[in-house]
Tab-separated table of C-alpha atoms in Angstrom:
chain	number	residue	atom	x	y	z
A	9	UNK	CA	-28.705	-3.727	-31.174
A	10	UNK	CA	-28.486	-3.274	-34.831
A	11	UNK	CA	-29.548	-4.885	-37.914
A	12	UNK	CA	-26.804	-5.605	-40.700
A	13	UNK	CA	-25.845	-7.904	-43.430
A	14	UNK	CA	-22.888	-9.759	-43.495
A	15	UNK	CA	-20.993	-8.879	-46.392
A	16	UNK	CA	-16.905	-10.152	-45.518
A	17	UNK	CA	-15.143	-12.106	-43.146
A	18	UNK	CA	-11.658	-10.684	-42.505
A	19	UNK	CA	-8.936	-13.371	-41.177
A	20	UNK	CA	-6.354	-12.817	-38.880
A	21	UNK	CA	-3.700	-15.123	-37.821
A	22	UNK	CA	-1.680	-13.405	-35.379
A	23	UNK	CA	-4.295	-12.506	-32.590
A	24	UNK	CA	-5.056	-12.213	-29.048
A	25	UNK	CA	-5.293	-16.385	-27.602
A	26	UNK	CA	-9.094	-15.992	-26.466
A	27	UNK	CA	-9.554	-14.738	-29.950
A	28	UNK	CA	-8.607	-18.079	-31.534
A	29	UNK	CA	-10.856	-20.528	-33.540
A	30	UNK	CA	-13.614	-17.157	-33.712
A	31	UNK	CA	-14.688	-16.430	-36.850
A	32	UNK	CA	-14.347	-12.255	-37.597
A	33	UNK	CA	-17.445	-11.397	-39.681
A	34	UNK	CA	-18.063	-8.026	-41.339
A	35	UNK	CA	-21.193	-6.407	-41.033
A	36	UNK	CA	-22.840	-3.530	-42.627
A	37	UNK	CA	-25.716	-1.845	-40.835
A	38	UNK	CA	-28.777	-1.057	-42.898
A	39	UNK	CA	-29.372	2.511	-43.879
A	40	UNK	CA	-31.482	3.563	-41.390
A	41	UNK	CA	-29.429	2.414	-38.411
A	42	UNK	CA	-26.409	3.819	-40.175
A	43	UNK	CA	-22.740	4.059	-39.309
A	44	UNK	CA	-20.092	2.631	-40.690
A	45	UNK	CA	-19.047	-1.286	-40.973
A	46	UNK	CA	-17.923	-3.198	-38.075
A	47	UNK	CA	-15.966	-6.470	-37.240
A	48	UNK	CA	-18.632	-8.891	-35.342
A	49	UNK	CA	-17.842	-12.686	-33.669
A	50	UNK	CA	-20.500	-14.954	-34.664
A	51	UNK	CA	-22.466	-16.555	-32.029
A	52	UNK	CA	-25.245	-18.271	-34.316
A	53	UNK	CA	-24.018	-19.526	-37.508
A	54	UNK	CA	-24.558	-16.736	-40.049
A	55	UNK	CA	-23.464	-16.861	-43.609
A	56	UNK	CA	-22.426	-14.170	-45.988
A	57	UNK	CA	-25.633	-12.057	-47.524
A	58	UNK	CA	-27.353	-13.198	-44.332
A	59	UNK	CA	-29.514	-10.038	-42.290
A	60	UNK	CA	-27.931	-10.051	-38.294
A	61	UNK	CA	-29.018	-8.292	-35.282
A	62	UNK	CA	-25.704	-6.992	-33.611
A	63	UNK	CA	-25.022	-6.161	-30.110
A	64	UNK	CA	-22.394	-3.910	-29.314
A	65	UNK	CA	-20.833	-3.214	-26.096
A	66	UNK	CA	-20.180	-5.285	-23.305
A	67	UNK	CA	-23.439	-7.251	-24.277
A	68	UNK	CA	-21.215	-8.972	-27.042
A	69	UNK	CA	-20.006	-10.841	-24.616
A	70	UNK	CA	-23.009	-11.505	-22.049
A	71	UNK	CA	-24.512	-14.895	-22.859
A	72	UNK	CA	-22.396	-15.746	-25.731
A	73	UNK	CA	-19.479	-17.941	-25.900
A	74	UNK	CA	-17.329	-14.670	-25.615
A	75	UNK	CA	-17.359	-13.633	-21.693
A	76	UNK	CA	-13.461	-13.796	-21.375
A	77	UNK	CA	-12.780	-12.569	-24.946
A	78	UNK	CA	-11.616	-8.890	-26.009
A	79	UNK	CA	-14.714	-8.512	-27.929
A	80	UNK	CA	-17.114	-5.727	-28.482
A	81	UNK	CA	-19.108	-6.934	-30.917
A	82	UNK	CA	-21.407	-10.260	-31.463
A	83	UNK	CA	-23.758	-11.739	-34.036
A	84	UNK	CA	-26.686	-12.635	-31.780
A	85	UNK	CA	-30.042	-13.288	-34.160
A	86	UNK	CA	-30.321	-14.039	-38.048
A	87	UNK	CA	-33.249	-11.850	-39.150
A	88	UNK	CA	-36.164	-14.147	-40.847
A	89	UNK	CA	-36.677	-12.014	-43.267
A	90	UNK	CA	-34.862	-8.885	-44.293
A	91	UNK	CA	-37.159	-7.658	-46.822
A	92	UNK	CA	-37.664	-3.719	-46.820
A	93	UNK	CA	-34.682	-3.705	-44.290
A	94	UNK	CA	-32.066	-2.362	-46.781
B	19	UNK	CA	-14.533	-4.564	-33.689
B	20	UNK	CA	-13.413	-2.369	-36.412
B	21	UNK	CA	-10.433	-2.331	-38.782
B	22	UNK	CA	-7.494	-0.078	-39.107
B	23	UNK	CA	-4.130	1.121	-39.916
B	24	UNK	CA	-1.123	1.582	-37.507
B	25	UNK	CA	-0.067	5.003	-38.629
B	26	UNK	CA	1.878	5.819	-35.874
B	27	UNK	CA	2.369	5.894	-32.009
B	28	UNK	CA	2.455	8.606	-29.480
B	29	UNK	CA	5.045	9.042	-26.382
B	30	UNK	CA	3.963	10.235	-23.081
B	31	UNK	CA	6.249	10.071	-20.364
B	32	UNK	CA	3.812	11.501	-17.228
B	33	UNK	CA	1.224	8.909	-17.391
B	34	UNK	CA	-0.924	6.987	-15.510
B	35	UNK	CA	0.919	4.516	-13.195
B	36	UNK	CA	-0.935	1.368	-14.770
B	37	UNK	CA	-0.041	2.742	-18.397
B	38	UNK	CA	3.302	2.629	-18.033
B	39	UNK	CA	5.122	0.146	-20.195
B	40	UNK	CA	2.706	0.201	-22.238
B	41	UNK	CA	3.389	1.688	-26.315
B	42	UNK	CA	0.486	3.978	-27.742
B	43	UNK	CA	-0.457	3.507	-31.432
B	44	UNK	CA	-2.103	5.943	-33.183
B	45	UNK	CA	-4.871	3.843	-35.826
B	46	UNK	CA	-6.948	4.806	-38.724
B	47	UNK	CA	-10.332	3.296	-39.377
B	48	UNK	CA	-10.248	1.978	-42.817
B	49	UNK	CA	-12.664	4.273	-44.591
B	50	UNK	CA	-15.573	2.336	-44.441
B	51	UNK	CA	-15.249	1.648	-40.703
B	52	UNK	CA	-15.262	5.439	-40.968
B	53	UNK	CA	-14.583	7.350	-37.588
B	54	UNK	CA	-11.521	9.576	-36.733
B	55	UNK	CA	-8.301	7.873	-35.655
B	56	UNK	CA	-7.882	6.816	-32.317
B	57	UNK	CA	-5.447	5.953	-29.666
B	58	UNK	CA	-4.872	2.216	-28.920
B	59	UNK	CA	-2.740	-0.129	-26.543
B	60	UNK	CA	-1.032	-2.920	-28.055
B	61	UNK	CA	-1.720	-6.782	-27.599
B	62	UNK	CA	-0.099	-8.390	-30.483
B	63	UNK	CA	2.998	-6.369	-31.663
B	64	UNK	CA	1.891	-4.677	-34.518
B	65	UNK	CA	4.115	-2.471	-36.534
B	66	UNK	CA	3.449	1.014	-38.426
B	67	UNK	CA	1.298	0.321	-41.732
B	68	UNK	CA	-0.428	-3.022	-40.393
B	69	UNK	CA	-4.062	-3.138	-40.855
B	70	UNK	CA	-5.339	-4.109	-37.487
B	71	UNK	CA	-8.375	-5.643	-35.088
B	72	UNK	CA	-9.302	-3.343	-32.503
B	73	UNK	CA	-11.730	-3.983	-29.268
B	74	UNK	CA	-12.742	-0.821	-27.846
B	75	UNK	CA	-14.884	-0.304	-24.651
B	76	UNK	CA	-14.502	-2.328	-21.714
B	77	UNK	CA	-13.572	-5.359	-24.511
B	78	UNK	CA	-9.837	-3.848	-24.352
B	79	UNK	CA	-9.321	-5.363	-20.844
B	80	UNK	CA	-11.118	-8.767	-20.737
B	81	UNK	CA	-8.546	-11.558	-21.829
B	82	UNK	CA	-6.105	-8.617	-22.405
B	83	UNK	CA	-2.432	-7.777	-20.617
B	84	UNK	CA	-4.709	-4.682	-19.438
B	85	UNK	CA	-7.525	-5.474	-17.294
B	86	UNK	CA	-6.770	-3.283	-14.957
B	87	UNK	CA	-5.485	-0.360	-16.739
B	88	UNK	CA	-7.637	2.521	-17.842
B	89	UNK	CA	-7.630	1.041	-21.644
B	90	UNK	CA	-10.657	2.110	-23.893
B	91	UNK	CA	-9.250	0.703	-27.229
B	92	UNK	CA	-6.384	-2.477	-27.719
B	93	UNK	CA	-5.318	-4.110	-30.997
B	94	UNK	CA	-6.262	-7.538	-30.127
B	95	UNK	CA	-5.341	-8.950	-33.858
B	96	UNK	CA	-3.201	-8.296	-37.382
B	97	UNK	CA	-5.285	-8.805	-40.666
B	98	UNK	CA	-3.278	-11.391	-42.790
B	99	UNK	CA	-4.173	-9.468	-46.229
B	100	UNK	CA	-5.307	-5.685	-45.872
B	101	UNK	CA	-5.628	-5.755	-49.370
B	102	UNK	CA	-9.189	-4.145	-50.346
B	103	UNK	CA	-10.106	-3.077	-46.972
B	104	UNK	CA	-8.207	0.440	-47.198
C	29	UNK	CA	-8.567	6.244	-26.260
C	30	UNK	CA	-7.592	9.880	-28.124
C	31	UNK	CA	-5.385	12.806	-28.248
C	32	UNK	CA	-6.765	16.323	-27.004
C	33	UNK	CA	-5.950	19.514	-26.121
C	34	UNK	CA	-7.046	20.949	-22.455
C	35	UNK	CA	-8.509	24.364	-23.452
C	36	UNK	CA	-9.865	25.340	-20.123
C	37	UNK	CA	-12.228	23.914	-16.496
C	38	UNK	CA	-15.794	23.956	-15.431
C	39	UNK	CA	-16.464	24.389	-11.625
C	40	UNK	CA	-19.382	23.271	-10.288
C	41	UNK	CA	-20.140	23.405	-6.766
C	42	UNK	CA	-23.186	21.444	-6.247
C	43	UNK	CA	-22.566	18.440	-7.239
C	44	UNK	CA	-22.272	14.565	-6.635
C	45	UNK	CA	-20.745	14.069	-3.463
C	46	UNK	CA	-17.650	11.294	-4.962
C	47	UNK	CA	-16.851	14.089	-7.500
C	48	UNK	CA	-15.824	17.010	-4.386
C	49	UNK	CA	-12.143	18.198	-5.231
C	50	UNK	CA	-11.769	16.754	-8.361
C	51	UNK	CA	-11.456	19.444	-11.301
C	52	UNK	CA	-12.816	19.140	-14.521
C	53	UNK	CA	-11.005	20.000	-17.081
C	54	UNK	CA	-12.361	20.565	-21.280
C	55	UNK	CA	-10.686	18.709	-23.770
C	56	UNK	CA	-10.529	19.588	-27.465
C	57	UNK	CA	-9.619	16.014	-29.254
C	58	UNK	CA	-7.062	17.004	-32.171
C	59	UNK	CA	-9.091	16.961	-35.008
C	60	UNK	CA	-8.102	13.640	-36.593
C	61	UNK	CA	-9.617	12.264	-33.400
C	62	UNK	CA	-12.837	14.434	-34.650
C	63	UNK	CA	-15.734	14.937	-32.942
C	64	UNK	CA	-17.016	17.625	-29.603
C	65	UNK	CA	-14.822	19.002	-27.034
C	66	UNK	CA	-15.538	16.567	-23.453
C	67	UNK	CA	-14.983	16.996	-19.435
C	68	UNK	CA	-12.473	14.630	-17.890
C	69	UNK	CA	-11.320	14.418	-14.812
C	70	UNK	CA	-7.499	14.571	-14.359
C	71	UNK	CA	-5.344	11.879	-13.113
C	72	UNK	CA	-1.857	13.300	-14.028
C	73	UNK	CA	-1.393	17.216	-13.530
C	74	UNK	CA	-2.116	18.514	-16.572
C	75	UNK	CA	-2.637	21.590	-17.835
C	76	UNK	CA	-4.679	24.202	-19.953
C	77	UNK	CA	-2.726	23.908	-23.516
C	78	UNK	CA	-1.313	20.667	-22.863
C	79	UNK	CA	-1.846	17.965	-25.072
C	80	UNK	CA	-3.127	14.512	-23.337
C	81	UNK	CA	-4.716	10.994	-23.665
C	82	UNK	CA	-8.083	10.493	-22.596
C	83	UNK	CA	-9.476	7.584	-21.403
C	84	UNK	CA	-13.521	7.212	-22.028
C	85	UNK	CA	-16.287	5.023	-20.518
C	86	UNK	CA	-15.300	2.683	-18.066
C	87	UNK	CA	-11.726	2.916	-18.918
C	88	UNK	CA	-12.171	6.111	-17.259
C	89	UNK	CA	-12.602	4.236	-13.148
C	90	UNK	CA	-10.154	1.362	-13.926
C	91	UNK	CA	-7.044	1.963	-12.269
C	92	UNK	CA	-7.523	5.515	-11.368
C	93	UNK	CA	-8.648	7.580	-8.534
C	94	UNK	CA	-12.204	7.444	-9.539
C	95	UNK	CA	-13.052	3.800	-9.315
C	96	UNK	CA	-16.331	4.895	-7.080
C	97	UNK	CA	-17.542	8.059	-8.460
C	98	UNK	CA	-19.876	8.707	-11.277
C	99	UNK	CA	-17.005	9.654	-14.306
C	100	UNK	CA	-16.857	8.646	-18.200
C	101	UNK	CA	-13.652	10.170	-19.439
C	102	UNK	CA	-10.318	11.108	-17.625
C	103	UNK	CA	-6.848	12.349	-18.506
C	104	UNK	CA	-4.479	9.292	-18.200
C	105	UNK	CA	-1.444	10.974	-20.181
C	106	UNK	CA	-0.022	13.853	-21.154
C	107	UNK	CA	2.139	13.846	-24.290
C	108	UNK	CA	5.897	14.567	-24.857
C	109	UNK	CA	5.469	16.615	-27.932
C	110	UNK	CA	1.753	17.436	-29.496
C	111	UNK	CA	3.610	18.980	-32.818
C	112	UNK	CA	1.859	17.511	-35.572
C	113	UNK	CA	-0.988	16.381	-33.586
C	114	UNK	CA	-3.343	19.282	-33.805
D	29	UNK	CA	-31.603	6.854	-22.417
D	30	UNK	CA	-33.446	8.317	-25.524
D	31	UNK	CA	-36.855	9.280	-26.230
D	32	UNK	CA	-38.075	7.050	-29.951
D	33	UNK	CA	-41.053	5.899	-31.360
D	34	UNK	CA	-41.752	2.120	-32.169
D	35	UNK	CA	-41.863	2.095	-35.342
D	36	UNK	CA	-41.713	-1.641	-36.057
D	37	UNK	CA	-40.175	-5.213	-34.862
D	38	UNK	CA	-38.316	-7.742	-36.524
D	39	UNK	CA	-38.720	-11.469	-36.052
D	40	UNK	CA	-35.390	-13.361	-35.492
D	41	UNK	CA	-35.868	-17.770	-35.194
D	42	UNK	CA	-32.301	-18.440	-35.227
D	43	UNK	CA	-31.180	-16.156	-32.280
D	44	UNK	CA	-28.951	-16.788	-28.839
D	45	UNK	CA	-30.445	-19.105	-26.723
D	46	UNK	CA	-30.552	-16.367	-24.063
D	47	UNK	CA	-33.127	-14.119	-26.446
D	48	UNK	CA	-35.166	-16.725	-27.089
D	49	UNK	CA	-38.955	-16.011	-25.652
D	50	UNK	CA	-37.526	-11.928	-26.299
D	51	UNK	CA	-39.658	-9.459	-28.891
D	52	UNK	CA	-37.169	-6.913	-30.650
D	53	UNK	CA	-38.684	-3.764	-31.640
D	54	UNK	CA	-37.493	-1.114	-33.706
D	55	UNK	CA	-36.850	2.502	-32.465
D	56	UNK	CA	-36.499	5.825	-34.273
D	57	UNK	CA	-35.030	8.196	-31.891
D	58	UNK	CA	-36.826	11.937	-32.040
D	59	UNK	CA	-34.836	13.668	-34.352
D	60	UNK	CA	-33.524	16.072	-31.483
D	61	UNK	CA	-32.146	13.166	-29.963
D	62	UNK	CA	-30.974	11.997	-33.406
D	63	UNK	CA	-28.991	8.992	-34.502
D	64	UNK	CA	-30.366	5.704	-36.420
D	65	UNK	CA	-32.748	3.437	-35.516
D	66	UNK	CA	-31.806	1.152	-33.177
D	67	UNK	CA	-32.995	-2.241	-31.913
D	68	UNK	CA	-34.743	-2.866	-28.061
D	69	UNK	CA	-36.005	-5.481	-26.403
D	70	UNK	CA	-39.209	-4.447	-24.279
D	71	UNK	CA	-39.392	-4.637	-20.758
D	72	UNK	CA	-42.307	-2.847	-20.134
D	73	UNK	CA	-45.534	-3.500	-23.018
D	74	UNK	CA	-44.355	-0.953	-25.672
D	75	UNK	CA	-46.792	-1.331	-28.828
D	76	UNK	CA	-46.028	0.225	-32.450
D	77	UNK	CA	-46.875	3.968	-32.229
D	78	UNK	CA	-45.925	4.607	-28.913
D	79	UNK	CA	-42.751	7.116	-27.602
D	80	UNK	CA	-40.422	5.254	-25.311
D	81	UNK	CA	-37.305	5.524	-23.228
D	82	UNK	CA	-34.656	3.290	-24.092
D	83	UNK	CA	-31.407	2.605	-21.895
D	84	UNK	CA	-28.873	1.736	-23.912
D	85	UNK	CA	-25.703	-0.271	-23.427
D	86	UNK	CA	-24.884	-1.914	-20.012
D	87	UNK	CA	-27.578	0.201	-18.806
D	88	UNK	CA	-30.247	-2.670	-20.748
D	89	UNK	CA	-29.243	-5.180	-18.762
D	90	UNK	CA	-29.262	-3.736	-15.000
D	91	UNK	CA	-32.841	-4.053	-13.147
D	92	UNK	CA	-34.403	-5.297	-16.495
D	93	UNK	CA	-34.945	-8.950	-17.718
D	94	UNK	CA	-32.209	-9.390	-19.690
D	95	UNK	CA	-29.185	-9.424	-16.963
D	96	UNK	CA	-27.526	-12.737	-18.539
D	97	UNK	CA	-28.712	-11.541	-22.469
D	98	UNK	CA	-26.514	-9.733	-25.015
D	99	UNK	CA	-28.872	-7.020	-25.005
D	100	UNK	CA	-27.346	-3.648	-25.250
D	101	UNK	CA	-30.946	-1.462	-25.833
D	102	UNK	CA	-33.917	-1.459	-23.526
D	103	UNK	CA	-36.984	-0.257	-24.230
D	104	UNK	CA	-37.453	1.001	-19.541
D	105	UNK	CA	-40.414	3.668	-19.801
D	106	UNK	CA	-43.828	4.953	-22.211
D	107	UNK	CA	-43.409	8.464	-22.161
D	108	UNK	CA	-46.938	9.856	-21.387
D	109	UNK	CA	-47.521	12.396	-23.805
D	110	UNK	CA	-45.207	12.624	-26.887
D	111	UNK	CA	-46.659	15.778	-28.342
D	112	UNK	CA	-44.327	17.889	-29.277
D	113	UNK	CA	-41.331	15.564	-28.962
D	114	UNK	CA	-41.660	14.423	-32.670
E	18	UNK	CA	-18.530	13.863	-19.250
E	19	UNK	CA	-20.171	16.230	-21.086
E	20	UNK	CA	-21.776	20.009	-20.390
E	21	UNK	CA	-25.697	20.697	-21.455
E	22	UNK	CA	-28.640	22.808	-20.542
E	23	UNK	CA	-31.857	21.129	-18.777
E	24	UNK	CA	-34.048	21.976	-21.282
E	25	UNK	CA	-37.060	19.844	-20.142
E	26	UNK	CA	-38.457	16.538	-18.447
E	27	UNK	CA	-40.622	13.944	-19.827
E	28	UNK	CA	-43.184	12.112	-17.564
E	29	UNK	CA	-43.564	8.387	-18.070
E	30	UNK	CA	-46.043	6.669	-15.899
E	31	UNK	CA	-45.363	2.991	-17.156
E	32	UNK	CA	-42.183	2.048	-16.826
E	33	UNK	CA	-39.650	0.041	-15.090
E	34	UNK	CA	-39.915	-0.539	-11.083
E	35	UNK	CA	-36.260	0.515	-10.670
E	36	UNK	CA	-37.386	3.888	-12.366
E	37	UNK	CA	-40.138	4.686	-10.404
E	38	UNK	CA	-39.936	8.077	-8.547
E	39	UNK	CA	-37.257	8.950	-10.847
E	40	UNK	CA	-37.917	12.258	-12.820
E	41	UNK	CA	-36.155	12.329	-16.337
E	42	UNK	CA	-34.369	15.754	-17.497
E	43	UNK	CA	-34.254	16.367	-21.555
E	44	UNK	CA	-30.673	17.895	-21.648
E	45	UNK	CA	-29.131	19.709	-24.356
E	46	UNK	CA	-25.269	19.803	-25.055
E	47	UNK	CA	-24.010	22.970	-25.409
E	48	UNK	CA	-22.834	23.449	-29.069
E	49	UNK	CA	-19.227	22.228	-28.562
E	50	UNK	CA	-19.894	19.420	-27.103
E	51	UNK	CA	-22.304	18.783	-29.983
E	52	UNK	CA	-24.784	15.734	-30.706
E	53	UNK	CA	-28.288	15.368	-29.767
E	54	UNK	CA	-30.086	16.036	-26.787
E	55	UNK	CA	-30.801	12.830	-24.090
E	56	UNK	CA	-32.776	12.124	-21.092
E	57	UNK	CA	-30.740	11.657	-17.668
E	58	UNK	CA	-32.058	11.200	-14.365
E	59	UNK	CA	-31.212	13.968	-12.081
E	60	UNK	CA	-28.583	13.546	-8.960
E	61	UNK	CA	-28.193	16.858	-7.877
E	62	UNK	CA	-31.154	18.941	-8.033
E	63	UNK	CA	-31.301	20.676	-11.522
E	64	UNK	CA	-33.987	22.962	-12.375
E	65	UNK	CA	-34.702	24.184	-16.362
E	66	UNK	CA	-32.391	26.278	-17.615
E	67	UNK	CA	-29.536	24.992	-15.711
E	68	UNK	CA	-25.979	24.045	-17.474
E	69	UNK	CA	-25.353	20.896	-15.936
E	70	UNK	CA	-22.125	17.877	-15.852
E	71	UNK	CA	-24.063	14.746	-17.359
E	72	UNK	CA	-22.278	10.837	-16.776
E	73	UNK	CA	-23.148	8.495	-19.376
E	74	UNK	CA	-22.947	4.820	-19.899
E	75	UNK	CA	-22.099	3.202	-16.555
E	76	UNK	CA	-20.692	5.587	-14.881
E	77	UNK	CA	-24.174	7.583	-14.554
E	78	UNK	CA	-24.436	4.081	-11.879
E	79	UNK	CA	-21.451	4.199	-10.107
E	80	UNK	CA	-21.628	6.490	-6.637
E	81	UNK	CA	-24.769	7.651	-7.664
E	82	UNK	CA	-28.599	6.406	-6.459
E	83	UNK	CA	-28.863	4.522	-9.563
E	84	UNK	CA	-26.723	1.554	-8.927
E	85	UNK	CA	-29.363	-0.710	-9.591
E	86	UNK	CA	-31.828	0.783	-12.421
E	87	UNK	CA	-31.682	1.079	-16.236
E	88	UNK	CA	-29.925	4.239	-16.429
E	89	UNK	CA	-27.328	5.387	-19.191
E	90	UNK	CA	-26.832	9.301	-18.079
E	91	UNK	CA	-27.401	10.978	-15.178
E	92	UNK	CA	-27.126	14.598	-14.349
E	93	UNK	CA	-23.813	14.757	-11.604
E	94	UNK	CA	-22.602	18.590	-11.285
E	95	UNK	CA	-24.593	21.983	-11.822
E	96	UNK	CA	-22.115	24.073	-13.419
E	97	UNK	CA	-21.302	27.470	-11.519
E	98	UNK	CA	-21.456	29.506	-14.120
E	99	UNK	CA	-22.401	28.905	-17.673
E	100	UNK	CA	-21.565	32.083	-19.107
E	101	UNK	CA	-19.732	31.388	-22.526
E	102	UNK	CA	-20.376	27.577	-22.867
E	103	UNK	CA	-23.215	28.214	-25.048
């Protein structure tokens, strides 16, 4: 997994039918687990300025309300505190 | 999930039997979802210059037309308003 | 899944027994498609200096002829016309 | 799998239901083996300072703990000696 | 798939049960097939100094003894002759 911060949602209204009612959250990894943004579901309520852990993968949709879904990325954990994470 | 641009397609006439039918669009990552361009099957009819949602892994076949196609990447939704992403 | 360009084969004898008679052919991804060259196994014929689609991860058993043998990326395409792509 | 060090853990209360009870460390690969850090759960005792195998993606979740969990990184081994791996 | 050269092992007493009698193999891609090195269990019998094929993600589990342990990459082919791939 990796640890962001949601910084965006983007919306999309013409979209796959599993993909429907999910929320599309974007997520910016800190520094030091680096690469570029991504587009995350969000399985646990996160807000905007909020500190995630991310899994990628096929785990985005292990456990989560997103086993039949085309997605490859999931919110999974809000980070208590995201101090000296940036 | 990351976001992109529909900046063109690609024909290939000798192709796997599960691929056929299928259309090939070429996308660009929106800069800061920063890889190189990559080759995606399409789930929602998107057209050339359309930012886009793509799944890639095994994500492009669950709730998909392509589960059992040899799919790595599928646009699975259109972003209403591209507008700042590019 | 991306565009590359089949610049030569690796043999290796000794190997995996659900990998004998299958070739392995190098791909060179164009370079908008960016990063190393990878070995696929081919599904469709092609050959050195011919431009294809490659299939990676999982995508790579789905609905090919290597649903049971331990392989990441395969050719699932060749393309009509590479001009422009490289 | 990679060889990393633990370098730290982060503490998440709001999480998946499925990670609850679940420690997530922090892992800085070697720098031969290079990327970012990345996030693991534990399945085998790792403490901060030690050099550890990780299995990452579907790999996390296959003969570990975490088969119903979106985990997609596994800390599976305690490498012995790390000397010279740093 | 990619091509590397077994450049060493790493011993790890405690770890996972599905691992045990497992030895890992540090491989290095060769130059073109470029990122970092990884650790890959070994199918086929590699010794140091050996170019060898290496399967990652699931495939390195599919046809292979590892169907069942935490394993991302796993050495599948010993490459005839290396000559000119470094």
């Amino acid at each position: 997994m990796i640890i962001g911060k949601v910084v965006g949602s983007v919306v999309s209204t013409r979209k796959n039918e599993k993909l429907v009612g999910n929320k599309f959250m974007i997520v910016e990894p800190v520094s030091s687990m680096g690469k570029g943004r991504l587009v995350a579901v969000d399985n646990v309520g996160a807000g905007i300025g909020e500190f995630v852990i991310v899994a990628v993968g096929s785990a985005a949709r292990i456990g989560t309300d997103y086993s039949n879904a085309p997605v490859d990325a999931a919110i999974v954990g809000i980070v208590d505190d995201g101090e000296g994470l940036e």
